[in-house]
XYZ file of N, CA and C in Angstrom:
507
model
N 119.486 86.985 148.424
C 119.205 88.431 147.399
C 119.411 88.436 146.032
N 120.262 87.500 145.652
C 120.174 87.274 144.123
C 119.102 86.749 143.284
N 118.249 85.891 143.944
C 116.846 85.753 143.374
C 115.889 86.405 142.982
N 115.407 87.113 144.278
C 114.676 88.098 143.892
C 115.075 89.095 142.832
N 116.339 89.620 142.911
C 116.485 90.742 141.761
C 116.891 89.591 140.354
N 117.151 88.712 140.304
C 116.960 87.705 138.640
C 115.707 87.704 138.740
N 114.755 87.374 139.498
C 113.307 87.407 138.928
C 112.598 88.805 138.509
N 113.291 89.597 139.438
C 112.855 91.052 138.754
C 113.559 91.693 137.629
N 114.744 91.293 137.596
C 115.299 91.474 136.001
C 114.643 90.645 134.705
N 114.245 89.267 135.064
C 113.741 88.178 133.874
C 112.310 89.044 134.131
N 111.719 89.302 134.877
C 110.187 90.018 134.542
C 110.510 91.415 133.609
N 111.387 92.217 134.100
C 111.755 93.195 133.130
C 112.022 92.914 131.714
N 112.818 92.276 131.630
C 113.075 91.790 130.344
C 112.257 91.271 129.399
N 111.195 90.622 130.026
C 110.075 89.887 129.329
C 109.255 91.012 128.652
N 109.067 91.964 130.116
C 108.154 93.120 129.645
C 108.650 94.122 128.421
N 109.791 94.032 128.312
C 110.133 94.903 127.270
C 110.498 94.340 126.140
N 110.720 92.879 126.129
C 110.386 91.942 124.990
C 109.132 92.212 124.313
N 108.236 92.160 124.757
C 106.933 92.135 124.410
C 106.341 93.299 123.484
N 106.724 94.329 123.414
C 106.516 95.483 122.594
C 107.211 95.473 121.604
N 108.892 94.990 121.839
C 109.376 94.486 120.353
C 109.045 93.509 119.566
N 108.691 92.508 120.315
C 107.714 90.863 119.831
C 106.590 91.816 119.072
N 105.925 92.857 119.777
C 104.774 93.008 118.756
C 104.975 94.014 117.745
N 106.462 94.800 117.599
C 106.656 95.636 116.517
C 106.933 94.404 115.366
N 108.189 93.525 115.809
C 108.270 92.430 114.890
C 107.464 92.059 114.218
N 106.051 91.357 114.889
C 104.692 90.746 113.983
C 104.262 92.124 113.197
N 103.995 93.229 113.462
C 103.550 94.113 112.823
C 104.249 94.689 111.222
N 105.643 94.465 111.549
C 106.175 95.075 110.429
C 106.995 93.648 109.371
N 106.578 92.428 109.923
C 106.514 91.281 109.258
C 105.741 91.147 108.243
N 104.635 91.591 108.345
C 103.381 91.949 107.288
C 103.865 92.643 106.140
N 104.785 93.591 106.448
C 104.568 95.214 105.645
C 105.489 94.646 104.200
N 106.841 94.066 104.646
C 108.165 94.014 104.133
C 107.835 92.550 102.932
N 107.709 93.018 101.778
C 107.130 92.268 100.835
C 108.054 90.664 100.771
N 109.387 90.670 100.822
C 110.211 89.769 100.802
C 110.003 88.601 102.284
N 110.155 89.694 103.004
C 109.825 88.949 104.659
C 108.407 88.055 104.705
N 107.772 89.148 103.764
C 106.608 88.689 104.390
C 106.286 87.291 103.456
N 107.010 86.900 102.087
C 106.712 85.787 101.516
C 107.150 84.847 102.082
N 108.552 84.781 102.737
C 109.208 84.119 103.674
C 108.666 83.475 104.910
N 107.837 84.231 105.372
C 107.051 84.100 106.791
C 105.447 83.029 106.134
N 105.147 83.595 105.263
C 103.888 83.044 104.377
C 104.317 81.332 104.547
N 105.730 81.129 103.777
C 106.002 79.770 103.828
C 106.585 79.223 104.834
N 106.745 79.805 105.944
C 107.261 79.135 107.644
C 105.897 79.015 108.144
N 104.635 79.678 107.681
C 103.526 79.554 108.304
C 102.535 78.248 107.826
N 102.927 78.340 106.052
C 102.289 77.358 105.732
C 103.010 75.665 106.132
N 104.461 75.930 106.223
C 104.730 74.653 106.746
C 104.498 74.083 107.754
N 104.265 75.408 109.021
C 104.297 74.735 110.411
C 102.700 74.251 110.423
N 101.722 74.476 109.468
C 100.453 74.223 109.380
C 100.397 72.949 108.826
N 101.305 72.460 107.750
C 100.868 71.291 107.568
C 101.712 70.356 108.286
N 102.771 70.805 109.437
C 103.283 69.542 110.519
C 102.232 69.296 111.459
N 101.488 70.865 112.087
C 100.612 70.795 113.034
C 99.309 69.687 112.727
N 99.355 69.952 111.436
C 97.750 69.083 111.160
C 98.232 67.713 110.694
N 99.342 67.343 110.447
C 99.810 65.716 110.201
C 99.592 65.395 111.439
N 100.428 66.168 112.580
C 100.381 65.286 113.991
C 99.230 65.327 114.643
N 98.647 66.279 114.313
C 96.830 66.223 114.949
C 96.408 64.899 114.263
N 96.455 64.754 112.986
C 95.654 63.570 112.708
C 96.404 62.287 112.989
N 97.586 62.554 113.325
C 98.077 61.089 113.759
C 97.826 60.547 115.189
N 97.340 61.676 115.716
C 97.217 62.008 117.090
C 95.971 61.077 117.478
N 95.014 61.632 116.753
C 93.286 60.868 116.423
C 93.247 60.033 115.997
N 94.115 59.363 114.908
C 94.095 58.058 114.324
C 93.724 58.162 112.987
N 93.453 59.869 112.380
C 93.133 59.848 110.942
C 94.308 59.332 110.119
N 93.698 59.899 108.641
C 94.778 59.329 107.487
C 95.478 60.555 107.380
N 96.665 60.291 107.191
C 97.610 61.399 106.812
C 97.972 61.904 105.400
N 97.268 60.965 104.714
C 97.836 61.243 103.238
C 96.775 62.142 102.218
N 95.725 62.648 103.336
C 95.065 63.788 102.638
C 95.646 65.001 102.226
N 94.885 65.593 101.153
C 95.703 66.846 101.013
C 95.325 68.053 102.101
N 95.839 68.880 102.373
C 95.805 69.627 103.238
C 95.739 71.208 102.931
N 94.407 71.755 103.051
C 94.315 73.133 102.314
C 95.196 74.149 102.800
N 95.805 74.732 102.232
C 96.809 75.930 102.895
C 95.833 77.018 103.489
N 96.617 77.693 104.362
C 96.140 78.673 104.938
C 96.113 80.016 103.948
N 94.710 80.992 104.286
C 94.830 81.976 103.193
C 96.050 82.948 103.975
N 96.398 83.783 102.923
C 97.609 84.595 103.037
C 97.488 85.336 104.177
N 96.530 85.819 104.695
C 96.488 86.829 106.211
C 96.560 85.967 107.594
N 95.874 84.907 106.965
C 96.280 84.040 108.397
C 97.407 83.434 108.498
N 97.858 83.231 107.306
C 99.339 82.667 107.232
C 100.485 83.698 107.856
N 100.388 84.651 107.585
C 101.097 85.881 107.928
C 100.700 86.433 109.526
N 99.459 86.367 109.830
C 99.303 86.692 111.106
C 100.138 84.893 111.996
N 99.764 83.934 111.625
C 100.185 82.601 112.181
C 101.770 83.106 112.309
N 102.371 83.249 111.202
C 103.879 83.616 111.556
C 104.248 84.607 111.997
N 103.784 85.832 111.800
C 103.990 86.843 112.586
C 103.901 86.314 114.672
N 102.797 85.614 114.530
C 102.874 85.270 116.329
C 103.892 84.353 116.518
N 104.389 83.289 115.642
C 105.404 82.478 116.189
C 106.847 83.060 115.873
N 107.031 84.054 115.285
C 108.005 84.790 115.160
C 108.140 85.972 116.632
N 106.678 86.513 116.839
C 107.219 87.039 118.762
C 106.900 86.446 119.461
N 106.507 85.001 119.547
C 106.892 84.047 120.558
C 108.224 83.464 120.320
N 108.796 83.153 119.855
C 110.407 82.731 119.319
C 111.469 83.776 119.903
N 111.086 84.905 119.455
C 111.870 86.410 120.039
C 111.735 86.083 121.713
N 110.325 86.418 122.223
C 110.276 86.460 123.885
C 111.060 85.269 123.927
N 110.766 83.682 123.832
C 111.622 82.817 124.361
C 113.139 82.575 124.383
N 113.718 83.288 123.258
C 114.717 83.260 122.667
C 115.781 84.360 123.796
N 115.252 85.396 124.377
C 115.700 86.421 124.871
C 115.635 85.939 126.545
N 114.411 84.981 126.627
C 114.286 84.754 127.861
C 115.162 83.474 128.239
N 115.348 82.447 126.824
C 116.367 81.351 127.119
C 118.022 82.057 127.447
N 117.939 83.435 126.368
C 119.455 83.841 126.675
C 119.744 84.126 128.279
N 118.528 84.479 129.096
C 118.607 85.308 130.180
C 118.763 83.782 131.243
N 118.767 82.564 131.028
C 118.343 81.676 131.833
C 120.032 81.215 131.632
N 120.193 81.153 130.682
C 121.993 80.951 130.036
C 122.891 81.590 130.559
N 122.913 82.839 130.615
C 123.634 83.956 131.226
C 123.741 83.578 132.632
N 122.434 83.294 133.606
C 122.356 83.122 134.967
C 123.003 81.750 135.235
N 122.907 80.869 134.383
C 123.683 79.981 134.733
C 125.485 79.626 134.715
N 125.394 80.514 133.672
C 127.339 80.726 133.452
C 127.511 81.419 134.808
N 126.982 82.484 135.069
C 127.261 83.296 136.254
C 127.295 82.406 137.404
N 126.403 81.540 137.605
C 126.281 81.053 138.747
C 127.162 79.640 138.621
N 127.895 78.915 137.511
C 128.731 78.598 137.628
C 130.303 78.523 137.922
N 130.366 79.867 137.353
C 131.537 81.047 137.443
C 131.708 80.964 139.615
N 130.667 81.239 139.955
C 130.492 81.835 141.125
C 131.067 80.467 141.798
N 130.514 79.338 141.612
C 130.602 78.162 142.179
C 132.221 77.701 142.247
N 132.354 77.951 140.722
C 134.000 77.709 140.234
C 135.131 78.167 141.524
N 134.885 79.936 141.803
C 135.377 80.766 142.260
C 135.920 80.228 143.457
N 134.285 79.557 144.235
C 134.262 79.278 145.510
C 134.891 77.858 145.931
N 134.749 76.963 144.849
C 135.330 75.718 144.794
C 137.234 75.825 145.283
N 137.382 77.024 144.328
C 139.145 77.414 143.753
C 139.327 77.927 145.588
N 138.805 78.697 146.040
C 138.922 79.216 147.260
C 139.066 78.295 148.533
N 138.298 77.286 148.459
C 138.069 76.184 149.087
C 139.605 75.241 149.022
N 139.800 75.163 147.940
C 141.164 74.368 147.506
C 142.248 74.711 147.940
N 142.025 76.151 147.793
C 143.392 77.059 148.415
C 143.387 77.145 149.900
N 142.165 77.078 150.212
C 142.298 77.198 152.281
C 142.816 75.520 152.533
N 142.437 74.990 151.546
C 142.693 73.316 152.157
C 144.298 73.017 151.912
N 144.680 73.975 150.611
C 146.226 73.185 150.444
C 146.996 74.294 151.831
N 146.568 75.260 152.171
C 146.996 76.175 153.635
C 147.208 75.592 154.845
N 146.138 74.731 154.886
C 145.878 73.554 156.114
C 147.091 72.559 155.920
N 146.956 71.991 155.017
C 148.075 70.917 154.897
C 149.246 71.241 154.854
N 149.589 72.604 154.520
C 150.850 73.019 154.320
C 151.360 73.576 155.597
N 150.323 74.200 156.634
C 150.382 74.621 158.232
C 150.802 73.229 159.029
N 149.741 72.572 158.594
C 150.024 70.574 159.367
C 151.745 70.176 159.177
N 152.000 70.311 157.819
C 153.350 69.630 157.544
C 154.334 70.492 158.057
N 154.182 72.153 158.452
C 155.002 73.257 158.929
C 155.219 72.632 160.594
N 153.884 72.332 161.222
C 153.957 71.849 162.555
C 154.352 70.741 162.816
N 154.224 69.535 161.781
C 154.998 68.038 162.156
C 156.396 68.703 162.370
N 156.878 69.311 161.157
C 158.524 69.516 160.881
C 159.132 70.140 162.183
N 158.263 71.197 162.706
C 158.571 71.821 164.037
C 158.414 71.078 165.001
N 157.599 69.898 165.452
C 157.573 68.770 166.564
C 158.736 68.165 166.116
N 159.028 67.751 164.990
C 159.846 66.334 164.721
C 161.436 67.299 165.160
N 161.712 68.460 164.684
C 162.626 69.390 165.017
C 163.172 69.510 166.590
N 161.869 69.561 167.411
C 161.923 69.674 169.113
C 162.154 68.793 169.432
N 161.362 67.195 168.979
C 162.066 66.246 169.204
C 163.544 66.016 169.478
N 164.388 66.236 168.142
C 165.857 65.863 168.053
C 166.145 66.823 169.151
N 166.350 67.921 169.314
C 166.246 68.581 170.020
C 166.513 68.570 171.361
N 165.348 67.766 171.786
C 165.262 67.192 172.896
C 165.877 65.847 173.053
N 165.954 64.999 172.087
C 166.831 63.838 172.159
C 168.593 64.285 172.674
N 169.091 65.280 171.920
C 170.366 66.101 171.785
C 170.340 66.502 173.091
N 169.706 67.583 174.060
C 169.913 67.597 175.355
C 169.785 66.377 176.237
N 168.954 65.314 176.021
C 169.102 64.352 176.677
C 170.299 63.808 176.644
N 170.929 63.656 175.378
C 172.605 62.849 175.298
C 173.344 63.545 176.328
N 173.557 65.002 175.910
C 174.210 65.875 176.480
C 174.351 65.636 178.016
N 173.037 65.980 178.485
C 172.841 65.504 180.156
C 173.601 64.014 180.634
N 173.164 63.463 179.663
C 173.923 61.964 180.023
C 175.335 61.919 179.993
N 175.966 62.441 179.082
C 177.426 62.440 178.570
C 177.995 63.626 180.393
N 177.278 64.439 180.881
C 177.605 65.063 181.499
C 176.962 64.639 182.931
N 176.492 63.490 183.207
C 175.792 63.281 184.382
C 174.877 64.314 184.805
N 173.983 64.839 184.088
C 173.424 65.726 184.491
C 172.078 65.198 184.380
N 171.732 64.050 183.959
C 170.201 63.284 183.609
C 169.006 63.166 184.514
N 169.335 63.484 185.578
C 168.222 63.735 186.741
C 167.757 64.844 186.791
N 168.582 65.766 186.477
C 168.201 67.473 186.645
C 167.539 67.808 185.386
N 167.822 67.056 184.008
C 167.167 67.763 182.420
C 166.107 66.201 182.097
N 165.981 65.191 183.234
C 164.796 64.705 182.582
C 163.677 64.603 183.493
N 162.968 65.724 182.903
C 161.446 66.477 183.457
C 160.728 64.950 183.232
N 160.611 64.305 181.976
C 159.537 63.040 181.806
C 159.553 62.257 182.920
N 160.708 61.746 183.469
C 160.763 60.851 184.574
C 160.472 61.182 185.823
N 160.971 62.552 185.812
C 160.528 63.097 187.313
C 158.943 63.390 187.622
N 158.677 63.686 186.368
C 157.303 63.931 186.242
C 156.405 62.756 186.562
N 157.128 61.481 185.840
C 156.243 60.232 186.293
C 156.299 59.310 187.280
N 157.575 59.985 187.918
C 157.848 59.353 188.925
C 157.129 60.048 190.500
N 157.158 61.321 190.223
C 155.739 61.800 191.316
C 154.417 61.946 191.378
N 154.193 61.642 189.656
C 152.750 60.643 189.801
C 152.368 59.570 190.411
N 153.259 58.770 190.731
C 153.542 57.414 191.045
C 153.612 58.020 192.448
N 154.142 58.259 193.150
C 154.592 58.557 194.266
C 152.875 58.973 194.874
N 152.276 60.339 194.364
C 151.150 60.400 194.639
C 149.997 59.628 194.392
N 149.964 58.660 193.487
C 149.081 57.449 193.623
C 149.258 56.620 194.265
N 150.656 56.315 194.971
C 150.521 55.396 195.863
C 150.086 55.591 197.102
N 150.205 56.664 197.891
C 149.392 57.327 198.915
C 148.256 57.773 198.806
């Protein structure tokens, strides 16, 4: 049940993030200081990707790379900003789910540990009770020997002798 709800929540989160990302893209090109920052980011990204592509295809990388024109740089940076926003929200959702799952797992492990301790305690209590009963039985047998009632109270020997008689016939 948790998995479908989580998937539905993630889908809703992504759906809500897209308009916010689009709004960020639109506003990014209007503010003058922010516009210059994202142009610089877009130009750096353009140089990096161009150099990587040139290395992949085996071309020279010491060639001067022409900068993007201002509108293309703003558009590229705004797209990058929108994608980073959506990615960061999705990443935060995944991190939240992993932490929630680990807390749930820790609670289960703690519950199992407590149950195991309770079983061990019950086992120890039963062992002490059995030992106490053995001691009482030994005391009763000792008392019976002292009073010459061993035959009447020695149930184990009487039961064993009856079984032997039944087996021999």
